[in-house]
Amino acid sequence: MTEIAISTHSLTRDFPSVRAVDSLDLEIPAGVVFGFLGPNGSGKTTTVRLLLGLLEPTSGRAEVLGHDVSLEPQAVRAATGALMEHSGLYERLTAQENLEFFGRAAGMSRVDVKARIQELLDPLDLLERRGEQVGTWSRGMKQKLAVARSLMHRPRVVFLDEPTAGLDPVAAAGLRDDLARLVAEEGVTVFVNTHHLADAERLCHQVGVVRDGRLLAVGRPDELRTATGGRRLEIAGHGLGGDVLSAVRDATGVLEVRLENSRLVLDLDQDVRTPDIVRIVIDRGGEIEEVRRGAETLEEAFMNLLEASDDDI
Amino acid sequence: MISDIWLVVVKEYREVLLRQGGRRANIFNMVLIFAVFGVFMPLQTGEWWVQQPWTPIFWAWLPLFLVSALVADSFAGERERHTLETLLTTRLSDKAILFGKIAAAVIYGYGILLAVMVVSLVTINIAFATPHRLLFYRADVTLAVIVFGFLITFMVTVIGVMISLKATTVRQAGQALSLGILALLFFPGLIFGYLYRVLPGDVQTQLLDFIEHLEPGVVLLTVALVFTALDAIFLAVAMKRFKRSRLIDE
Ligand SMILES: Nc1ncnc2c1ncn2[C@@H]1O[C@H](COP(=O)(O)OP(=O)(O)OP(=O)(O)O)[C@@H](O)[C@H]1O
Ligand SMILES: [Mg+2]
C-alpha cells in the first residue's frame, strides 16, 4: 500500500463574503509532485494555509504525514517546508544568514546547517554569493534561494505557492529545471500551486484542477489532456487534401474536419477509434508523419475544464 | 525553547539594528547616547549626579525611546516586508516568536540603560573622585533604577509589540507607540493633578500630609508590585492575542 502524505476530507473554509475552499477531498501519495491548478481566487493559497495550520478550517479536516493539521499544527510545520506567495526572505540579511536562521529554526545543528547550505547552493550557482545581502539580488535569484530555504531542513513534504510567479520566461524555465532536479534528488512530496500550465507539465505527476474552491478533476497531466480533449484528432503529413479530406469527412463519427497548414484537424464522436481514421487516410494515398489524439497542451485541457464548469452553472 | 527565543533575538538584531539604514547610523546613535548620558550630563551635574534621589525618574524614560524603534518594527516590519507568513510556517512556536521579539527589545533597552549607568559612574569618578573616596550611587537609587528600569522597559515593550501586531506598517506602529509613551509619561501626573484640584481644601491638606509622611521604601515596593502585576497582565494579553491563525485571518 502506498503511504498517503496529504489527505483532506470535505475540507471547507469560509470567509465573510466567500467560500474559499469548498468540500475539498484530496489524497496525495508520498513522493508525488502534485500540481494544484486554478485561476486567480480559486482557493489555492487558502488550501495551503489550511494544510500548514495557519488557518482554521470552517469544517472538514486534513492530515499531513499522519498529523491532523488542526490538532498538531506544529508537528506538521516541523515536517514540512513552504514557499508562500512572497519569497519570505529577510532582505537585509545575507543569503547565508537567511538559510542559517531557517535551518536553526527547524532545529538543525550548526554543523548540519553549514553542510546543507553548501549542498543546496552549489548546484544553484549561489554558493559564491552567499555572503551578499538578499535585497540586492534579482527576483530569479531570490526565488531560487527561497526554494533552497524551503528544502533546508530536508522536509518530507514541501508546499510551493506559485514558485515561478513574477519571473521572466527564461528564469521561470530555469527554476522549473532546478525544482525538477531537487524534487527528484530529495524524494520529497510536493504540493505546488500554479496557474502556469508549464509548471504543471514540467513538474507534476498529478494535477488537481480547482475553481471557486471546488475540485473539478484530478489525474496525470496526460490523462487530463486526453480526458478533456478526447474528441480531437490531429494528423500531420503530406497529401491530406482533396480525396483524403472528403473521404474522412464522410467517415462515420466524424463531426467536423478542416485542413490547417497541411494538418488534418478532426472533431470526433467519443467512440471513434484512431486506427480507423488512419486507415482511411492511408487508403486514399495520404502520407502520415504524426498522429495525436487529445488536447494539444495542458493549457487547452485546463481551459476546456473551466469552460465545462461554466456550463454547469 | 530558550534557544529558539535566542535565535529570534539574534535575527532581530541583525535585521533591525545592524542593517537598517546602514550600520553606521545605529553606531552613531549609540555613540551619541553614551556621549550625552554617560559623559556630558554627569560632568555638567557634578557629584550631585550620584547623590540626588531623582536619578530614577531621569533614567526611567531612557529605555522607552531606545526600545520603540525595535518594538514598532517587531511584527509590522515582518508584515510590511512580507516575511511574516513564512516565519509562521516554521516549526517555531507562537511563544518562541513572541518572546523572542519581546526579549530582543528588553535586552537592548535595559542593557543600554545599565551600561549608561555604569559609564556615567566611571565618568563621575574620573572627574570628581579623590584617592580616598570613590563615588557611588545611593544604594536605594541603584536598586530602584535596576527594578523600575526593567519593569518599565518590559511594559513598554509588550504594549509596543501588541501595537505592532495590529499595525499594517512600521510607520503606523511607530506613531501609535509614540503617542502611547507620551500618554504613559504624562497621564498619571495630569490625572493626579486634576483629582487633586477638584478635592475640597481640607482633603487636599490631608492628602499632602499623607504623602509627606509616606515611607519611601513602602511606596517604591507598592509601585514595583503594581508594575509587576501590570507587566504580567499585559504579557498574558499579548500571548492571548498572538495566535498564528489570527495573524493571517484578517
Ligand atoms: N484572509 C482573507 N479574508 C477574506 N477573504 C479571503 C482571505 N483570503 C482569501 N480570501 C478569498 O478567498 C478566495 C480564495 O483566495 P486564495 O488566495 O486562496 O486564491 P488563490 O487561488 O490563491 O488565488 P491567486 O491565484 O490569485 O493567488 C478569494 O475570493 C479571496 O478573496
Ligand atoms: Mg494564491
Coordinates of C-alpha atoms and ligand atoms in Angstrom, one line a residue:
Chain A
M1 CA 0.0 0.0 0.0
T2 CA 1.4 3.4 -0.8
E3 CA 1.8 5.9 2.0
I4 CA -0.5 8.9 1.9
A5 CA 1.3 12.2 2.5
I6 CA -1.5 14.6 2.3
S7 CA -5.2 14.0 2.6
T8 CA -8.2 16.2 3.0
H9 CA -11.8 15.3 3.9
S10 CA -14.5 17.7 3.0
L11 CA -12.1 20.5 3.8
T12 CA -14.0 23.8 3.8
R13 CA -13.1 27.3 4.6
D14 CA -15.4 30.3 4.6
F15 CA -14.5 33.9 4.6
P16 CA -17.2 36.5 5.4
S17 CA -18.0 37.0 1.8
V18 CA -16.8 33.9 0.0
R19 CA -16.4 30.2 0.4
A20 CA -12.7 29.9 -0.5
V21 CA -12.4 26.2 -0.2
D22 CA -15.4 24.0 -0.7
S23 CA -15.6 20.4 0.5
L24 CA -12.2 19.5 -0.9
D25 CA -11.3 15.8 -0.9
L26 CA -7.7 15.0 -1.9
E27 CA -5.4 12.1 -1.4
I28 CA -1.8 12.6 -2.4
P29 CA 0.6 9.7 -2.1
A30 CA 4.1 10.2 -0.7
G31 CA 6.7 11.0 -3.3
V32 CA 4.3 12.6 -5.7
V33 CA 4.6 16.0 -7.2
F34 CA 1.0 17.3 -7.1
G35 CA 0.0 20.4 -9.0
F36 CA -2.9 22.4 -7.7
L37 CA -4.1 24.3 -10.8
G38 CA -6.6 27.0 -10.8
P39 CA -7.3 30.6 -11.9
N40 CA -6.9 33.6 -9.5
G41 CA -9.0 33.4 -6.4
S42 CA -9.8 29.8 -6.7
G43 CA -8.6 28.9 -3.2
K44 CA -5.1 27.6 -3.8
T45 CA -3.3 29.7 -1.3
T46 CA -6.1 29.2 1.3
T47 CA -5.8 25.5 0.9
V48 CA -2.0 25.6 1.6
R49 CA -2.6 27.8 4.6
L50 CA -5.1 25.3 5.9
L51 CA -2.7 22.4 5.3
L52 CA 0.0 24.3 7.3
G53 CA -2.3 25.0 10.2
L54 CA -2.1 28.8 9.5
L55 CA -5.9 29.0 9.1
E56 CA -8.6 27.0 10.9
P57 CA -11.0 25.1 8.6
T58 CA -14.6 26.0 8.9
S59 CA -15.5 22.3 8.6
G60 CA -13.9 19.1 7.4
R61 CA -10.3 18.1 8.2
A62 CA -6.9 17.5 6.7
E63 CA -3.9 15.3 7.5
V64 CA -0.3 15.9 6.5
L65 CA 2.1 13.0 7.2
G66 CA -0.4 11.5 9.6
H67 CA -0.8 14.6 11.7
D68 CA -4.2 16.3 11.8
V69 CA -3.5 19.9 10.8
S70 CA -5.9 21.4 13.4
L71 CA -4.7 19.2 16.3
E72 CA -1.0 19.0 15.7
P73 CA -0.1 22.0 13.5
Q74 CA 3.4 22.3 15.0
A75 CA 4.2 18.7 14.1
V76 CA 3.0 19.4 10.5
R77 CA 5.2 22.6 10.3
A78 CA 8.2 20.8 11.6
A79 CA 8.0 18.1 8.9
T80 CA 7.2 20.4 6.0
G81 CA 8.7 23.3 4.1
A82 CA 6.9 26.1 2.5
L83 CA 7.4 28.8 -0.1
M84 CA 4.4 31.0 0.1
E85 CA 3.2 33.9 -2.1
H86 CA 6.1 36.0 -1.1
S87 CA 9.7 34.7 -1.0
G88 CA 9.7 35.4 2.7
L89 CA 13.4 36.1 2.7
Y90 CA 14.9 38.7 5.1
E91 CA 16.3 41.1 2.5
R92 CA 18.6 42.8 5.0
L93 CA 20.3 39.6 5.8
T94 CA 22.7 37.7 3.6
A95 CA 21.7 34.5 1.8
Q96 CA 23.7 32.5 4.3
E97 CA 22.2 34.2 7.3
N98 CA 18.7 33.5 5.9
L99 CA 19.4 29.8 5.5
E100 CA 21.1 29.7 8.9
F101 CA 18.1 31.2 10.5
F102 CA 15.5 28.9 8.9
G103 CA 17.7 25.9 9.4
R104 CA 18.2 26.6 13.1
A105 CA 14.5 27.4 13.4
A106 CA 13.8 24.0 12.1
G107 CA 16.0 22.5 14.8
M108 CA 19.1 21.7 12.7
S109 CA 22.6 21.7 14.3
R110 CA 25.1 24.3 13.3
V111 CA 27.3 21.7 11.6
D112 CA 24.4 20.3 9.6
V113 CA 23.2 23.8 8.6
K114 CA 26.6 24.5 7.2
A115 CA 26.9 21.3 5.1
R116 CA 23.3 21.7 3.9
I117 CA 23.9 25.3 2.7
Q118 CA 26.8 24.1 0.6
E119 CA 24.8 21.1 -0.7
L120 CA 21.8 23.3 -1.8
L121 CA 23.5 26.5 -3.0
D122 CA 26.3 24.9 -5.0
P123 CA 24.2 23.5 -7.8
L124 CA 22.0 26.6 -7.9
D125 CA 25.2 28.7 -8.6
L126 CA 24.6 30.8 -5.5
L127 CA 27.3 29.4 -3.2
E128 CA 29.8 32.1 -4.1
R129 CA 27.3 34.8 -3.4
R130 CA 26.0 33.6 -0.1
G131 CA 27.6 36.5 1.8
E132 CA 25.6 39.1 -0.2
Q133 CA 22.5 40.8 1.2
V134 CA 19.5 39.2 -0.4
G135 CA 17.9 42.6 -1.0
T136 CA 20.4 43.3 -3.7
W137 CA 19.6 40.2 -5.7
S138 CA 17.4 39.7 -8.8
R139 CA 14.0 38.2 -8.4
G140 CA 15.1 35.0 -10.1
M141 CA 18.0 34.5 -7.6
K142 CA 15.8 35.3 -4.7
Q143 CA 13.2 32.7 -5.8
K144 CA 15.9 30.1 -6.2
L145 CA 17.2 30.9 -2.7
A146 CA 13.6 30.7 -1.4
V147 CA 13.3 27.2 -2.8
A148 CA 16.5 26.2 -1.2
R149 CA 15.2 27.7 2.1
S150 CA 12.0 25.7 1.9
L151 CA 14.1 22.5 1.5
M152 CA 16.7 23.4 4.1
H153 CA 15.7 21.0 6.8
R154 CA 15.0 18.1 4.5
P155 CA 11.2 18.3 4.9
R156 CA 9.2 15.2 3.7
V157 CA 6.6 17.5 2.2
V158 CA 7.0 20.9 0.7
F159 CA 4.4 23.4 -0.3
L160 CA 5.2 25.8 -3.1
D161 CA 2.7 28.6 -3.8
E162 CA 3.3 29.8 -7.4
P163 CA 7.1 29.4 -7.3
T164 CA 7.6 30.9 -10.8
A165 CA 5.2 33.8 -10.4
G166 CA 6.8 37.1 -11.5
L167 CA 9.8 35.5 -13.2
D168 CA 10.6 36.1 -16.9
P169 CA 10.2 33.0 -19.1
V170 CA 13.9 32.2 -19.1
A171 CA 14.2 32.5 -15.3
A172 CA 10.9 30.5 -14.9
A173 CA 12.2 27.7 -17.1
G174 CA 15.4 27.7 -15.2
L175 CA 13.7 27.5 -11.8
R176 CA 11.4 24.7 -13.1
D177 CA 14.5 22.7 -14.1
D178 CA 16.1 23.3 -10.7
L179 CA 12.9 22.3 -9.0
A180 CA 12.6 19.1 -11.0
R181 CA 16.1 18.2 -10.2
L182 CA 15.7 18.9 -6.4
V183 CA 12.5 17.1 -6.2
A184 CA 13.9 14.0 -7.9
E185 CA 17.1 14.1 -5.7
E186 CA 15.3 14.7 -2.4
G187 CA 12.4 12.4 -3.0
V188 CA 10.1 14.9 -1.4
T189 CA 6.4 15.1 -1.7
V190 CA 5.5 18.4 -3.4
F191 CA 2.2 20.3 -3.3
V192 CA 2.6 23.1 -5.9
N193 CA 0.0 25.8 -6.6
T194 CA 0.1 27.3 -10.0
H195 CA -1.8 28.7 -12.9
H196 CA 1.2 28.3 -15.2
L197 CA 0.5 25.1 -17.1
A198 CA 4.1 24.9 -18.0
D199 CA 4.9 24.3 -14.3
A200 CA 2.4 21.5 -14.2
E201 CA 3.6 19.8 -17.4
R202 CA 7.2 20.0 -16.5
L203 CA 7.0 19.1 -12.8
C204 CA 3.9 17.3 -11.8
H205 CA 2.9 13.6 -11.7
Q206 CA -0.6 14.5 -10.8
V207 CA -2.7 17.6 -11.1
G208 CA -5.9 18.7 -9.5
V209 CA -7.9 21.5 -11.2
V210 CA -9.8 23.8 -8.8
R211 CA -12.2 26.5 -9.4
D212 CA -14.1 28.6 -6.8
G213 CA -12.8 26.3 -4.1
R214 CA -14.1 23.2 -5.8
L215 CA -12.1 20.4 -7.3
L216 CA -13.1 19.8 -10.9
A217 CA -10.7 17.0 -11.9
V218 CA -7.7 15.1 -10.7
G219 CA -5.3 13.0 -12.7
R220 CA -2.0 12.7 -14.5
P221 CA -1.3 15.6 -16.8
D222 CA -1.5 13.4 -19.9
E223 CA -4.7 11.8 -18.7
L224 CA -6.3 15.1 -18.2
R225 CA -5.3 16.1 -21.6
T226 CA -6.9 13.1 -23.3
A227 CA -9.9 13.1 -21.0
T228 CA -10.8 16.7 -21.8
G229 CA -9.7 16.7 -25.4
G230 CA -10.5 13.2 -26.3
R231 CA -12.7 14.1 -29.2
R232 CA -10.0 15.8 -31.1
L233 CA -7.6 14.2 -33.5
E234 CA -4.7 15.7 -35.4
I235 CA -2.9 14.1 -38.4
A236 CA 0.1 15.8 -39.9
G237 CA 1.7 14.7 -43.2
H238 CA 1.5 15.1 -46.9
G239 CA -1.3 14.8 -49.5
L240 CA -4.0 15.2 -46.9
G241 CA -6.2 17.5 -49.0
G242 CA -8.7 16.7 -51.8
D243 CA -9.6 13.0 -51.8
V244 CA -8.4 12.2 -48.3
L245 CA -10.2 15.2 -46.9
S246 CA -13.5 14.3 -48.4
A247 CA -13.2 10.6 -47.6
V248 CA -12.5 11.4 -43.9
R249 CA -15.4 13.9 -43.9
D250 CA -17.7 11.1 -45.0
A251 CA -16.5 8.6 -42.4
T252 CA -18.9 7.7 -39.6
G253 CA -18.5 9.6 -36.3
V254 CA -16.6 12.4 -37.9
L255 CA -18.3 15.7 -36.9
E256 CA -16.0 18.2 -38.5
V257 CA -12.8 18.2 -40.4
R258 CA -10.5 21.0 -41.5
L259 CA -7.1 21.4 -43.0
E260 CA -4.7 23.7 -41.1
N261 CA -1.2 24.1 -42.5
S262 CA -1.2 20.6 -44.1
R263 CA -2.6 19.1 -40.8
L264 CA -6.0 17.4 -40.6
V265 CA -7.8 18.5 -37.5
L266 CA -10.9 16.4 -36.7
D267 CA -13.7 16.6 -34.2
L268 CA -14.9 13.1 -33.5
D269 CA -17.6 11.2 -31.6
Q270 CA -16.2 9.9 -28.4
D271 CA -16.2 6.2 -29.6
V272 CA -14.4 6.6 -32.9
R273 CA -11.1 4.8 -32.9
T274 CA -7.9 6.5 -34.1
P275 CA -6.7 3.5 -36.3
D276 CA -9.9 3.5 -38.3
I277 CA -9.3 7.1 -39.3
V278 CA -5.6 6.5 -40.0
R279 CA -6.5 3.6 -42.3
I280 CA -8.9 5.8 -44.4
V281 CA -6.1 8.4 -44.8
I282 CA -3.6 5.8 -46.0
D283 CA -6.0 4.0 -48.3
R284 CA -6.5 7.3 -50.1
G285 CA -2.8 7.8 -50.5
G286 CA -2.1 10.2 -47.7
E287 CA 1.4 10.1 -46.1
I288 CA 1.4 10.4 -42.3
E289 CA 4.2 12.0 -40.3
E290 CA 2.4 12.3 -36.9
V291 CA -0.9 11.5 -35.2
R292 CA -2.0 12.9 -31.9
R293 CA -5.2 12.4 -30.1
G294 CA -6.3 14.7 -27.3
A295 CA -5.9 18.4 -26.4
E296 CA -2.7 19.9 -27.7
T297 CA -1.5 21.2 -24.4
L298 CA -2.5 21.0 -20.8
E299 CA -3.4 24.6 -21.2
E300 CA -6.1 23.7 -23.6
A301 CA -7.3 20.9 -21.3
F302 CA -7.4 23.4 -18.5
M303 CA -9.5 25.8 -20.5
N304 CA -11.8 23.0 -21.6
L305 CA -12.3 22.0 -17.9
L306 CA -13.1 25.6 -16.9
E307 CA -15.5 26.1 -19.8
A308 CA -17.2 22.8 -18.9
S309 CA -17.6 24.0 -15.3
D310 CA -19.1 27.3 -16.6
D311 CA -21.7 25.2 -18.4
D312 CA -22.7 23.6 -15.2
I313 CA -23.6 26.8 -13.5
Chain B
M1 CA 12.6 26.8 23.7
I2 CA 15.3 29.1 25.1
S3 CA 17.5 28.5 22.1
D4 CA 14.5 29.2 19.8
I5 CA 13.9 32.5 21.5
W6 CA 17.5 33.4 21.3
L7 CA 17.5 32.6 17.6
V8 CA 14.7 35.2 17.1
V9 CA 16.6 37.7 19.2
V10 CA 19.8 37.4 17.1
K11 CA 17.8 37.6 13.9
E12 CA 16.1 40.8 15.1
Y13 CA 19.4 42.5 15.9
R14 CA 20.9 41.5 12.6
E15 CA 17.9 42.7 10.7
V16 CA 16.8 45.8 12.5
L17 CA 19.9 47.2 14.3
L18 CA 22.8 46.2 12.2
R19 CA 21.4 46.8 8.8
Q20 CA 18.6 49.3 8.9
G21 CA 19.7 52.4 7.2
G22 CA 23.2 51.2 7.4
R23 CA 25.0 50.0 10.4
R24 CA 26.7 53.4 10.7
A25 CA 23.6 55.3 11.6
N26 CA 23.0 53.0 14.6
I27 CA 26.6 53.1 15.8
F28 CA 26.4 56.9 15.6
N29 CA 23.2 56.8 17.7
M30 CA 24.8 54.6 20.2
V31 CA 27.9 56.8 20.5
L32 CA 25.6 59.8 20.9
I33 CA 23.6 58.2 23.7
F34 CA 26.8 57.3 25.6
A35 CA 28.4 60.7 25.0
V36 CA 25.3 62.6 26.2
F37 CA 24.1 60.5 29.1
G38 CA 27.3 58.8 30.0
V39 CA 29.7 61.7 29.8
F40 CA 28.3 65.1 29.2
M41 CA 25.4 65.2 31.6
P42 CA 27.3 63.7 34.5
L43 CA 30.1 66.2 34.0
Q44 CA 27.6 69.1 34.0
T45 CA 25.8 67.8 37.0
G46 CA 28.9 67.0 39.0
E47 CA 28.9 64.9 42.2
W48 CA 25.3 65.6 42.7
W49 CA 24.7 63.2 39.8
V50 CA 25.2 60.2 42.1
Q51 CA 23.8 61.7 45.3
Q52 CA 20.4 63.0 44.4
P53 CA 17.4 60.7 44.6
W54 CA 15.7 61.8 41.4
T55 CA 18.0 59.9 39.1
P56 CA 15.5 57.0 38.7
I57 CA 13.0 59.4 37.1
F58 CA 15.6 60.6 34.7
W59 CA 16.7 57.1 33.9
A60 CA 13.2 55.7 33.6
W61 CA 12.4 57.3 30.2
L62 CA 15.7 56.5 28.5
P63 CA 14.8 52.9 27.5
L64 CA 11.4 53.9 26.3
F65 CA 12.9 55.7 23.4
L66 CA 15.5 53.0 22.9
V67 CA 13.1 50.2 22.5
S68 CA 10.5 52.0 20.5
A69 CA 12.2 51.5 17.1
L70 CA 12.8 47.8 17.6
V71 CA 9.3 47.2 19.0
A72 CA 7.5 49.1 16.3
D73 CA 9.3 47.0 13.7
S74 CA 8.7 43.7 15.5
F75 CA 5.6 42.5 13.7
A76 CA 4.6 45.4 11.5
G77 CA 8.0 45.2 9.9
E78 CA 7.7 41.5 9.1
R79 CA 4.3 42.2 7.7
E80 CA 5.4 45.1 5.6
R81 CA 8.4 43.3 4.2
H82 CA 6.3 40.1 3.6
T83 CA 8.3 37.8 5.8
L84 CA 5.6 37.2 8.5
E85 CA 3.8 34.4 6.8
T86 CA 7.0 32.5 6.1
L87 CA 8.1 32.9 9.7
L88 CA 4.8 31.4 10.7
T89 CA 5.3 28.4 8.5
T90 CA 8.3 27.3 10.6
R91 CA 8.5 24.9 13.5
L92 CA 9.0 27.9 15.9
S93 CA 6.2 28.0 18.5
D94 CA 4.0 31.1 18.9
K95 CA 5.7 31.6 22.3
A96 CA 9.2 31.4 20.9
I97 CA 8.4 34.0 18.2
L98 CA 6.6 36.4 20.6
F99 CA 9.1 36.0 23.5
G100 CA 12.0 36.4 21.0
K101 CA 10.6 39.7 19.8
I102 CA 10.0 40.9 23.4
A103 CA 13.4 39.7 24.6
A104 CA 15.2 41.5 21.8
A105 CA 13.8 44.9 22.7
V106 CA 14.0 44.4 26.5
I107 CA 17.6 43.2 26.4
Y108 CA 18.6 46.1 24.1
G109 CA 16.8 48.9 26.1
Y110 CA 17.6 47.6 29.5
G111 CA 21.1 46.7 28.6
I112 CA 21.9 50.2 27.3
L113 CA 20.3 51.7 30.4
L114 CA 22.6 49.7 32.7
A115 CA 25.6 50.3 30.5
V116 CA 25.0 54.1 30.5
M117 CA 24.6 54.0 34.3
V118 CA 28.0 52.3 34.6
V119 CA 29.7 54.6 32.1
S120 CA 28.3 57.7 33.8
L121 CA 29.6 56.4 37.2
V122 CA 33.1 55.9 35.7
T123 CA 32.9 59.5 34.3
I124 CA 32.0 60.9 37.7
N125 CA 34.8 59.1 39.4
I126 CA 37.4 60.1 36.8
A127 CA 36.3 63.7 37.1
F128 CA 35.5 64.1 40.8
A129 CA 36.7 61.2 42.9
T130 CA 39.7 61.6 45.2
P131 CA 42.1 58.7 46.0
H132 CA 40.4 58.3 49.4
R133 CA 36.9 58.5 48.4
L134 CA 35.3 56.7 45.4
L135 CA 31.8 58.0 44.4
F136 CA 28.9 55.6 44.1
Y137 CA 25.1 55.9 43.6
R138 CA 23.0 55.7 46.7
A139 CA 22.1 52.0 47.3
D140 CA 18.3 52.7 47.2
V141 CA 18.6 54.7 44.0
T142 CA 20.6 51.9 42.4
L143 CA 18.1 49.3 43.4
A144 CA 15.2 51.5 42.1
V145 CA 16.8 52.0 38.7
I146 CA 17.5 48.3 38.3
V147 CA 14.0 47.3 39.3
F148 CA 12.0 50.0 37.7
G149 CA 14.2 50.3 34.6
F150 CA 13.3 46.7 33.9
L151 CA 9.6 46.8 34.8
I152 CA 9.0 49.9 32.6
T153 CA 11.1 48.7 29.7
F154 CA 9.2 45.4 29.8
M155 CA 5.8 47.1 29.9
V156 CA 6.5 49.5 27.0
T157 CA 7.9 46.6 25.0
V158 CA 4.9 44.4 25.5
I159 CA 2.5 47.2 24.7
G160 CA 4.5 48.2 21.7
V161 CA 4.6 44.6 20.4
M162 CA 0.8 44.5 20.7
I163 CA 0.5 47.7 18.8
S164 CA 2.9 46.4 16.1
L165 CA 0.9 43.2 15.9
K166 CA -2.2 45.2 14.9
A167 CA -0.5 47.8 12.7
T168 CA -0.1 47.4 9.0
T169 CA 3.0 49.5 8.6
V170 CA 6.0 50.2 10.8
R171 CA 5.3 53.9 10.5
Q172 CA 1.8 53.5 11.8
A173 CA 3.1 51.4 14.7
G174 CA 5.8 53.9 15.5
Q175 CA 3.3 56.8 15.6
A176 CA 0.8 54.9 17.8
L177 CA 3.7 53.9 20.1
S178 CA 5.0 57.5 20.5
L179 CA 1.5 58.6 21.5
G180 CA 1.3 55.7 23.9
I181 CA 4.6 56.6 25.5
L182 CA 3.6 60.3 25.9
A183 CA 0.3 59.2 27.5
L184 CA 2.2 56.8 29.8
L185 CA 4.5 59.6 30.9
F186 CA 2.0 62.4 31.3
F187 CA -1.4 60.9 32.1
P188 CA -0.7 59.8 35.6
G189 CA 0.5 63.2 36.6
L190 CA -2.3 65.0 34.8
I191 CA -5.0 62.8 36.3
F192 CA -3.5 63.2 39.8
G193 CA -3.3 67.0 39.3
Y194 CA -6.9 67.1 38.2
L195 CA -8.2 65.0 41.0
Y196 CA -6.2 67.0 43.4
R197 CA -7.8 70.3 42.3
V198 CA -11.4 69.1 42.5
L199 CA -10.9 67.8 46.0
P200 CA -12.2 70.1 48.9
G201 CA -9.5 72.1 50.6
D202 CA -9.2 70.1 53.8
V203 CA -9.0 66.9 52.0
Q204 CA -6.1 68.4 49.9
T205 CA -4.2 69.2 53.0
Q206 CA -4.8 65.8 54.4
L207 CA -3.6 64.2 51.2
L208 CA -0.4 66.3 51.1
D209 CA 0.2 65.4 54.7
F210 CA -0.3 61.7 53.9
I211 CA 2.1 61.8 51.0
E212 CA 4.7 63.6 53.0
H213 CA 4.7 61.0 55.7
L214 CA 4.8 58.0 53.4
E215 CA 7.7 55.7 53.9
P216 CA 9.7 55.9 50.6
G217 CA 10.5 52.2 50.8
V218 CA 6.9 51.2 51.2
V219 CA 5.9 53.5 48.3
L220 CA 8.6 52.0 46.0
L221 CA 7.7 48.5 46.9
T222 CA 4.0 49.1 46.3
V223 CA 4.7 50.8 42.9
A224 CA 7.0 47.9 42.0
L225 CA 4.3 45.4 42.8
V226 CA 1.7 47.3 40.8
F227 CA 4.1 47.4 37.8
T228 CA 4.9 43.7 38.1
A229 CA 1.2 42.9 38.1
L230 CA 0.6 45.2 35.1
D231 CA 3.5 43.6 33.3
A232 CA 2.1 40.1 33.9
I233 CA -1.3 41.2 32.7
F234 CA 0.0 42.8 29.5
L235 CA 2.1 39.7 28.8
A236 CA -0.9 37.5 29.3
V237 CA -3.0 39.6 26.9
A238 CA -0.2 39.6 24.3
M239 CA 0.1 35.8 24.5
K240 CA -3.6 35.5 24.0
R241 CA -3.6 37.8 21.0
F242 CA -0.6 36.3 19.3
K243 CA -2.1 33.3 17.5
R244 CA -1.0 32.3 14.1
S245 CA -4.4 31.8 12.7
R246 CA -5.4 35.3 13.7
L247 CA -2.4 36.9 12.0
I248 CA -3.3 35.5 8.6
D249 CA -7.1 35.8 9.0
E250 CA -7.8 39.4 8.8
Ligands
LIG1 N1 -7.9 36.4 4.7 C1 -9.0 36.5 3.8 N2 -10.1 37.2 4.1 C2 -11.1 37.3 3.3 N3 -11.2 36.6 2.1 C3 -10.1 35.9 1.7 C4 -8.9 35.8 2.6 N4 -8.0 35.0 1.9 C5 -8.6 34.7 0.8 N5 -9.8 35.2 0.6 C6 -10.7 35.0 -0.5 O1 -10.8 33.6 -0.8 C7 -10.8 33.3 -2.2 C8 -9.6 32.4 -2.5 O2 -8.4 33.1 -2.3 P1 -7.0 32.4 -2.5 O3 -6.0 33.5 -2.2 O4 -6.9 31.2 -1.7 O5 -7.0 32.1 -4.0 P2 -5.7 31.7 -5.0 O6 -6.3 30.5 -5.7 O7 -4.5 31.5 -4.2 O8 -5.6 32.9 -6.0 P3 -4.3 33.5 -6.7 O9 -4.1 32.7 -7.9 O10 -4.7 34.9 -7.0 O11 -3.2 33.5 -5.7 C9 -10.7 34.7 -2.8 O12 -12.0 35.0 -3.2 C10 -10.2 35.6 -1.8 O13 -10.7 36.9 -2.0
MG2 MG -2.6 32.4 -4.2

